[in-house]
Coordinates of C-alpha atoms in Angstrom, one line a residue:
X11 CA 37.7 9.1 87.9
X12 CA 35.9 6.6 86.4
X13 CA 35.4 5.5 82.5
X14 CA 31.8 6.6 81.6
X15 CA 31.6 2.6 80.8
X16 CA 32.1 2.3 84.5
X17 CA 29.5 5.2 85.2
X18 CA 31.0 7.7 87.9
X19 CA 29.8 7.2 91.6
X20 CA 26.3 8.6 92.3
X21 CA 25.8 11.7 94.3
X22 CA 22.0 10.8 95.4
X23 CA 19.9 14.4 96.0
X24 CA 16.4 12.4 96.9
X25 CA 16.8 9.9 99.4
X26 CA 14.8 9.4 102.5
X27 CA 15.8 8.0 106.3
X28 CA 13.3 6.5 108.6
X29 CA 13.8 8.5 111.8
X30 CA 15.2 5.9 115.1
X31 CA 12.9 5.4 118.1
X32 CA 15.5 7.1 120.1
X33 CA 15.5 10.6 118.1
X34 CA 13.5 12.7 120.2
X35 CA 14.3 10.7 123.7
X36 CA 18.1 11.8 122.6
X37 CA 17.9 15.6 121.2
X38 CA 14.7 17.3 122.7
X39 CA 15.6 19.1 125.3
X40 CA 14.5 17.4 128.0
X41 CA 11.4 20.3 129.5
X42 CA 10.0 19.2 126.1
X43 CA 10.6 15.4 126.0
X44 CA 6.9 14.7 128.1
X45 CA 5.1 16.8 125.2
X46 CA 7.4 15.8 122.4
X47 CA 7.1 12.6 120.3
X48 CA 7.3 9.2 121.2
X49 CA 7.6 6.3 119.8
X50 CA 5.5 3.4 120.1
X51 CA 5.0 -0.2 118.6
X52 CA 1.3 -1.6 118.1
X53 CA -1.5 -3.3 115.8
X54 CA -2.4 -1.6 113.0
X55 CA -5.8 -1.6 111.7
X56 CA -7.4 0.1 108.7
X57 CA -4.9 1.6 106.3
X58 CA -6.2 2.9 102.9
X59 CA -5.2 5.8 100.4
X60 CA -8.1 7.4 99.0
X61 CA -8.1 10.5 97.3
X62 CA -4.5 11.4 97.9
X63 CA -5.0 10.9 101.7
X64 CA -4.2 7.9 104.4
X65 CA -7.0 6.8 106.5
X66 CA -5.8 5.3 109.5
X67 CA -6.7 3.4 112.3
X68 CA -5.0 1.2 115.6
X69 CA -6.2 -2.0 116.4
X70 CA -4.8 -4.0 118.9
X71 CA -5.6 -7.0 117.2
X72 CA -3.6 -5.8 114.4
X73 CA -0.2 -6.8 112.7
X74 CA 2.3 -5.0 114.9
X75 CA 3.7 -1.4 113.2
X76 CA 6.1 1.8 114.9
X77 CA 4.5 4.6 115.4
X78 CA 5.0 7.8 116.3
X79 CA 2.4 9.5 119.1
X80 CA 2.3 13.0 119.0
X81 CA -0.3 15.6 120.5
X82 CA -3.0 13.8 118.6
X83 CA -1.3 12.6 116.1
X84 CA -0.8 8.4 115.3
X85 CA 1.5 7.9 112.9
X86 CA 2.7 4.8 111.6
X87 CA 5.2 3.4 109.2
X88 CA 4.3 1.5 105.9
X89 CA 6.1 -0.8 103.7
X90 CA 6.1 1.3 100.7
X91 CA 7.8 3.7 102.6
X92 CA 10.5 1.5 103.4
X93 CA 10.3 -1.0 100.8
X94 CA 14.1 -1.9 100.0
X95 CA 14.4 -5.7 100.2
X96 CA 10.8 -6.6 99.7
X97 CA 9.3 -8.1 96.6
X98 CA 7.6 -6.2 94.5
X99 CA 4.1 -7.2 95.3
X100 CA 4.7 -7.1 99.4
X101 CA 5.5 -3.5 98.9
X102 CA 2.4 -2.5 100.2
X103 CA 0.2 -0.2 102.7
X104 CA 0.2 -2.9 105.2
X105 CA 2.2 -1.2 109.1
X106 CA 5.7 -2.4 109.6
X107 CA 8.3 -1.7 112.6
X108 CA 12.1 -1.3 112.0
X109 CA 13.0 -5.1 112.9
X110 CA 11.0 -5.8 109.7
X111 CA 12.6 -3.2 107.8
X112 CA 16.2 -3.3 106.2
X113 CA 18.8 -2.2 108.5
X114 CA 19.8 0.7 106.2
X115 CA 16.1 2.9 106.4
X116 CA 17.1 4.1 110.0
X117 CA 20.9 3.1 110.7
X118 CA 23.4 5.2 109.1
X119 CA 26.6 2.9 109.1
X120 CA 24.4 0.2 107.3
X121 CA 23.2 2.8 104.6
X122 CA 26.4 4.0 103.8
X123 CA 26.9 -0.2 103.0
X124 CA 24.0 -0.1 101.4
X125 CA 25.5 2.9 99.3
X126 CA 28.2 1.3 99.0
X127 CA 26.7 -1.7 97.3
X128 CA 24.6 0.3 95.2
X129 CA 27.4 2.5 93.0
X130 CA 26.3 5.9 95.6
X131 CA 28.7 7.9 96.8
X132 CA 26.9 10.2 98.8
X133 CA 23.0 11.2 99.9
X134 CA 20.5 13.5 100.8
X135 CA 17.9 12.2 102.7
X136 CA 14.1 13.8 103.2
X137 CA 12.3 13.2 106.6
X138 CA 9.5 10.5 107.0
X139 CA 7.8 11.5 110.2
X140 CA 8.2 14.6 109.9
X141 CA 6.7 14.8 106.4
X142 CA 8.8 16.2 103.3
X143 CA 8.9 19.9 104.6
X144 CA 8.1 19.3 108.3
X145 CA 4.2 19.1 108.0
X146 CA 4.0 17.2 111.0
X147 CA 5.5 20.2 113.0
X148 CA 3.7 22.8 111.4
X149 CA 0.5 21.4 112.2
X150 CA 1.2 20.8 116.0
X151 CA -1.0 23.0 118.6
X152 CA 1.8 23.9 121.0
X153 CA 4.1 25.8 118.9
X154 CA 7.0 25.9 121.7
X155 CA 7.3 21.9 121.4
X156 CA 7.0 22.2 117.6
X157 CA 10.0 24.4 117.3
X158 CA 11.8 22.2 119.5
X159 CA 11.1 19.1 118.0
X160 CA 12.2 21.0 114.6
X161 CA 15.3 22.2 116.0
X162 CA 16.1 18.5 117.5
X163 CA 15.3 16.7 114.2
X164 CA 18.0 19.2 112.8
X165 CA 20.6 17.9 115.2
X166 CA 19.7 14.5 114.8
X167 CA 20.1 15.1 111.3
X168 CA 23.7 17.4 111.2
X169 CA 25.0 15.2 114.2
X170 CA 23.8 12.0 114.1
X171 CA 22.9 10.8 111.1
X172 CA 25.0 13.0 108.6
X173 CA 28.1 13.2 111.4
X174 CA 30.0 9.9 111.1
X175 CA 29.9 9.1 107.0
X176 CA 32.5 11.4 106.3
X177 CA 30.6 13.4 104.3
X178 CA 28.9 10.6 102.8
X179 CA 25.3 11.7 103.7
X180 CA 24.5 15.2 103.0
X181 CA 22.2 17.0 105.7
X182 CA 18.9 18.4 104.7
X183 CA 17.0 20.6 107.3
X184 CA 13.7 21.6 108.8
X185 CA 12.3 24.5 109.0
X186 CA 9.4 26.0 111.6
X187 CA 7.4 26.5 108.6
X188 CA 4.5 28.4 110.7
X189 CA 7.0 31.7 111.3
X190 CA 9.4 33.0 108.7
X191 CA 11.4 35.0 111.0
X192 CA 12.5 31.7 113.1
X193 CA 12.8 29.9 109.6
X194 CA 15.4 32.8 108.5
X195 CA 17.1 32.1 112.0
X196 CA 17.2 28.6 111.6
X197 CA 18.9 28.6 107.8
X198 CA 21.3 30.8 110.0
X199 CA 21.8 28.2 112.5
X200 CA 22.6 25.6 110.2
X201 CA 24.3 27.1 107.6
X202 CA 26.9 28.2 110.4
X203 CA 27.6 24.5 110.4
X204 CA 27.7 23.7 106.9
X205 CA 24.3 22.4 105.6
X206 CA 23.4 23.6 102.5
X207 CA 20.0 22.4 101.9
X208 CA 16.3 23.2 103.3
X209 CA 13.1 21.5 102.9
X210 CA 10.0 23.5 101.7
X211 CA 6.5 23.4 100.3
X212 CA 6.4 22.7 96.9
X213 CA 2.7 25.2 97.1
X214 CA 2.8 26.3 100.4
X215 CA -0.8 27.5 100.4
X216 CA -2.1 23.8 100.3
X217 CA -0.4 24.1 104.2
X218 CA -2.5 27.1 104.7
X219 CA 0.7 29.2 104.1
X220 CA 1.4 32.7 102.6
X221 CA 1.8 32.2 98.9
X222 CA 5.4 32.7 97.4
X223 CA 3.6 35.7 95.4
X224 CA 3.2 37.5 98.8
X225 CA 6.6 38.6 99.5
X226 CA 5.9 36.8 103.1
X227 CA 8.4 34.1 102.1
X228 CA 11.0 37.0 100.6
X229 CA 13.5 37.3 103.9
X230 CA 13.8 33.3 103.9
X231 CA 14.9 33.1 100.2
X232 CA 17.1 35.7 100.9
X233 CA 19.2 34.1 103.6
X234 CA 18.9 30.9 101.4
X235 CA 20.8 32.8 98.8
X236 CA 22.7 34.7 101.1
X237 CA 24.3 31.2 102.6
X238 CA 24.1 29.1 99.3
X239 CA 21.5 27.0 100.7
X240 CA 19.4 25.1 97.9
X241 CA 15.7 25.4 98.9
X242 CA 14.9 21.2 97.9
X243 CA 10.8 20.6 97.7
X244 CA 10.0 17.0 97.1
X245 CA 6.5 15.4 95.8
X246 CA 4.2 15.4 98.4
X247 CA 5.6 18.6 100.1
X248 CA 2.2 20.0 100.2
X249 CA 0.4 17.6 101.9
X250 CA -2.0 17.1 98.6
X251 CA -0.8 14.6 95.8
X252 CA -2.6 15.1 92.8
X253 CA -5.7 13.1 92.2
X254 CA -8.2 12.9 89.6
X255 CA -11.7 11.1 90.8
X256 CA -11.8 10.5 94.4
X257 CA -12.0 7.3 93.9
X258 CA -9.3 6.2 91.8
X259 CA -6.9 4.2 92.7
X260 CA -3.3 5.3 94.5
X261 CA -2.0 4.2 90.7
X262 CA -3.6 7.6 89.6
X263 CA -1.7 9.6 92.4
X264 CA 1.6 7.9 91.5
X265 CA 1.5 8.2 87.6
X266 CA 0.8 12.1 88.7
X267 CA 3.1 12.6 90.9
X268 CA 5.2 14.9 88.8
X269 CA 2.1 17.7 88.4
X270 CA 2.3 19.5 92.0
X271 CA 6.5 20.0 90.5
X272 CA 5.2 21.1 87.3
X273 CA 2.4 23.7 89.3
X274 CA 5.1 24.9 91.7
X275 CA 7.7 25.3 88.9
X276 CA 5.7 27.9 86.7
X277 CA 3.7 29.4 90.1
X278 CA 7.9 30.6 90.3
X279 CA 8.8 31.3 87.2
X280 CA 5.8 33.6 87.3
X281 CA 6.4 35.0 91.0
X282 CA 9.3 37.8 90.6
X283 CA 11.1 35.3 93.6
X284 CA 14.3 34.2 90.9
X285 CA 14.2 37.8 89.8
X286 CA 14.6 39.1 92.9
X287 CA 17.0 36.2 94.3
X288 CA 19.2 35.5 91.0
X289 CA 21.2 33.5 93.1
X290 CA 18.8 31.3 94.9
X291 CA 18.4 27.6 94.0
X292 CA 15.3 25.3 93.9
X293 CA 15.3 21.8 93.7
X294 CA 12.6 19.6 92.4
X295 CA 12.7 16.5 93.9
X296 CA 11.2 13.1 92.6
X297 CA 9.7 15.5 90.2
X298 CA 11.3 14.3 87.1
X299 CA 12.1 15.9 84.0
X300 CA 10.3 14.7 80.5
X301 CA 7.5 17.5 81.4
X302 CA 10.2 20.1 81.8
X303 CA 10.5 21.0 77.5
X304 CA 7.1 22.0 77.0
X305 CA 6.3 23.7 80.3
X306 CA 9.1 26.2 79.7
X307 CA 7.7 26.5 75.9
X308 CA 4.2 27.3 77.0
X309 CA 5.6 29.7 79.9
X310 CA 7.7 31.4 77.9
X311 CA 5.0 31.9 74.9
X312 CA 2.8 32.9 77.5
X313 CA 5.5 35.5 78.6
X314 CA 5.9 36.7 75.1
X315 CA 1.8 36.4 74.0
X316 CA 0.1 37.7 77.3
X317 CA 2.1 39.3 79.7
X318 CA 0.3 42.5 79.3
X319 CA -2.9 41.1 80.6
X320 CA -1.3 38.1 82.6
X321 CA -0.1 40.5 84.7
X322 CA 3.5 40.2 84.4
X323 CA 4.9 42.6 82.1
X324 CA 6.1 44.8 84.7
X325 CA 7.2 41.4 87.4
X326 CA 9.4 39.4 84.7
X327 CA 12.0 41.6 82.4
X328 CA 13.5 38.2 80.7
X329 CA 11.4 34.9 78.9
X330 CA 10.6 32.6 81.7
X331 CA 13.2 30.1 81.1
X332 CA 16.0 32.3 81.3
X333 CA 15.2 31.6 85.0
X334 CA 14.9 28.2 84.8
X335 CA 18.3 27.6 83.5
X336 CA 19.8 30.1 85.5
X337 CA 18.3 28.6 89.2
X338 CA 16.1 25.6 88.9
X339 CA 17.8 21.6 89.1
X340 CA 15.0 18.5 88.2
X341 CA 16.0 15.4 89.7
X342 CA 15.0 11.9 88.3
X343 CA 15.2 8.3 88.8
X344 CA 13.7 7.0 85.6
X345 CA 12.6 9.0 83.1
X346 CA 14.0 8.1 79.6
X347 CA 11.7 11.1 77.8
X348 CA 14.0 13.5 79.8
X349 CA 17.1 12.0 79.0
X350 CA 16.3 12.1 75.4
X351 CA 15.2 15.7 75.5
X352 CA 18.3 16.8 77.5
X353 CA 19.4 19.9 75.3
X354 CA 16.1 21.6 76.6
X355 CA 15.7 20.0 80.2
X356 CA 19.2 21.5 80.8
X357 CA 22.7 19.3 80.9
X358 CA 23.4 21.8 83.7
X359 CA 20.3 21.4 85.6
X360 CA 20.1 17.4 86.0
X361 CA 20.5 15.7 89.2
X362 CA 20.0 11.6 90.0
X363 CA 18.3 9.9 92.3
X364 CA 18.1 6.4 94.0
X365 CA 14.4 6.9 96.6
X366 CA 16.2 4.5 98.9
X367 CA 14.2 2.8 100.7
X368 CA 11.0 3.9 99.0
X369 CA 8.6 1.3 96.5
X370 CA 10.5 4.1 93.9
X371 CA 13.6 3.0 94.6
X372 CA 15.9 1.6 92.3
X373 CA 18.1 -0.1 94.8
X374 CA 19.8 -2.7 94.9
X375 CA 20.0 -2.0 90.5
X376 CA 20.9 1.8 90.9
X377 CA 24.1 1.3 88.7
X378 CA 22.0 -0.7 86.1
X379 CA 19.1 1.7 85.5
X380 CA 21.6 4.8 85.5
X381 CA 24.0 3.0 82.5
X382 CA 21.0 2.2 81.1
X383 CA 19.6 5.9 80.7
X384 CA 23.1 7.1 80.1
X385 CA 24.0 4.5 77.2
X386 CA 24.8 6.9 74.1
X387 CA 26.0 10.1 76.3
X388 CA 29.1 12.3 76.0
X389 CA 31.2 11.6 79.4
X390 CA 30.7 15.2 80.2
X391 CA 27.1 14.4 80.4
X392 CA 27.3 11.5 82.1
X393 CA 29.6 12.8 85.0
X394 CA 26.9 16.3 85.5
X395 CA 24.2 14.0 85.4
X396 CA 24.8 11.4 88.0
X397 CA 27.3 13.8 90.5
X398 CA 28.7 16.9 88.8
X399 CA 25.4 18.9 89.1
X400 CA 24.6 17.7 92.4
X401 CA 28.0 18.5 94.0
X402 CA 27.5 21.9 92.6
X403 CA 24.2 22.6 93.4
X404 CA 24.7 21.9 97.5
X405 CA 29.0 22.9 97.2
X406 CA 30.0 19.6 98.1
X407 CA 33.5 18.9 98.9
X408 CA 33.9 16.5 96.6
X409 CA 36.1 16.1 93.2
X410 CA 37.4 19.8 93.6
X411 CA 40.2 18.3 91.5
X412 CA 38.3 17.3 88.4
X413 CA 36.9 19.4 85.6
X414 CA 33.8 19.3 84.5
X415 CA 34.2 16.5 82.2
X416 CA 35.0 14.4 85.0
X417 CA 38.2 14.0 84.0
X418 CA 41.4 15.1 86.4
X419 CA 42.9 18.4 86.5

């Protein structure tokens, strides 16, 4: 391994792929491809985010954008979702097709270069059409199609995009959000082949979902724990980023980002779920960490002030935080309040990030920000932090020979 000078190779947990035009044409079975989606490349017209919400519209006339048509559904892709190799100030809301974008948003043998040249080792990438926890297919009308279409992104994913890097790029899946049973089947499914990660609702009932207090969601955590697989719920999950006045600026959204995390962190704590699952694992990702200290002060005062009347006396037998540290991983790209409070955010429950290709993203200066942010630390530190956690959060096969210092057996 390397010197903590050198900073040890990055095992990225919160990375994102634009999805080929050829995805569904290639794995949707083909009774399903005339009702599936399909890919598209026209003008784009109005593009605003207001309130936590795109408004968009086609225009013929417009700069040309790929889209993706689906029942009624017109979705397009924007430069801040794939903003690698852009200036700062053309990262912007303005449509864009994959000619325009860097080779490595949708081509895995140029992301893995693009790894390569950005000190990552390996990476887990979240859907784009799709949405973060598979939105898209959850709000389709013809649920046959939708589980299809879920069940093809997941071979794309295992297959395709993961099957070639060696291991390099870690599969996340999809599940048909709208009916646990097939969710539980489809954890089976993939876990049979190795994946050890799921996408899902940071608050599911901002989907119109059962809330995790329900017990409605209990059978799918359990064959999460049952087959190690980390349930990973990014920013955005819910369909709803947090806003303040209607009308301020996407600025307001982005500085917030971090608050549906914080919402759907304590909404667990507080649930019975980790009590219930002591082996199940969440994953907070893009949430950061600097907010992490004090929410497990005030939910563990809570626990010890008002749990008579909160109405967990009876639901949660150990302080909050016992949880937390027990089950719960943060994940950040920049957050230097974090790093600074790591005794209480958890040396054990830190993972790293890169957002490639997001306007987030610290690529192509990964290596740069992470020494940075690390300057000061014990190795040990360093090498959980930017891998160690990670590989042992999803059970990679990676550095099975080094202890947890990163230094060789």
């Amino acid at each position: 391994m390397e010197s903590s000078a050198e900073l040890p190779m990055v095992v990225s947990v919160d990375d994102h792929v634009i999805e080929p035009a050829h995805l569904f044409e290639t794995w949707l079975p083909a009774k399903y491809r005339d009702r599936g989606p399909k890919p598209l490349t026209a003008g784009i017209g109005q593009l605003e985010y207001i309130g936590g919400k795109y408004r968009i519209s086609m225009d013929p006339d417009g700069p040309p954008t790929d889209w993706w048509i689906y029942e009624d559904l017109q979705f397009p892709y924007k430069r801040n979702i794939a903003a690698v190799g852009f200036d700062r100030d053309e990262m912007t809301l303005e449509g864009i097709t994959r000619e325009q974008m860097r080779r490595g948003c949708w081509d895995p043998k140029a992301r893995i270069e693009d790894m390569e040249n950005n000190h990552v080792e390996a990476s887990l990438c979240f859907p784009t059409f799709p949405r973060f926890c598979g939105q898209t297919f959850a709000e389709a009308h013809d649920k046959e199609v939708a589980l299809a279409c879920v069940r093809a992104y997941n071979d794309w994913m295992v297959e395709e995009w993961c099957g070639d890097s060696g291991g390099r790029l870690i599969p996340l899946c999809l599940i048909p959000l709208w009916d646990v049973q097939l969710a539980v089947a489809e954890i089976k499914r993939n876990a049979a082949r190795g994946v050890r990660a799921v996408c899902f609702s940071e608050i599911p009932t901002y989907l119109g979902l059962p809330s995790i207090h329900s017990g409605y969601w209990d059978p799918f955590f359990a064959e999460c724990e049952a087959t190690g697989t980390v349930v990973c719920m990014h920013i955005g999950s819910s369909s709803q980023m947090p806003a303040a006045s209607p009308d301020a600026p996407p600025a307001v959204q982005a500085t917030l980002s971090f608050n549906n995390a914080m919402a759907s962190m304590t909404d667990f704590l507080f649930s019975g779920v980790l009590v219930r699952h002591p082996r199940l694992k969440l994953a907070y990702s893009e949430g950061q960490m600097g907010w992490i200290p004090y929410a497990l002060e005030r939910a563990d005062d809570v626990w010890r002030e008002h749990r008579a009347w909160g109405g967990v006396r009876d639901l949660i037998p150990e302080p909050p935080s016992t949880y937390y540290y027990r089950q719960i991983f943060a994940c950040f790209f920049r957050d230097r309040h974090g790093v600074a409070s790591l005794d209480k955010v958890g040396v054990d429950n830190v993972t790293f990030e890169t957002d490639y290709p997001h306007v987030d993203s610290t690529w192509p200066e990964t290596k740069a920000v992470a020494l940075d942010h690390m300057a000061g630390l014990p190795p040990e530190v360093v090498y959980k932090v930017m891998r160690g956690n990670a590989i042992r959060m999803l059970e990679l096969d990676l550095d099975r020979h080094v202890n947890a210092d990163g230094r060789l057996r």
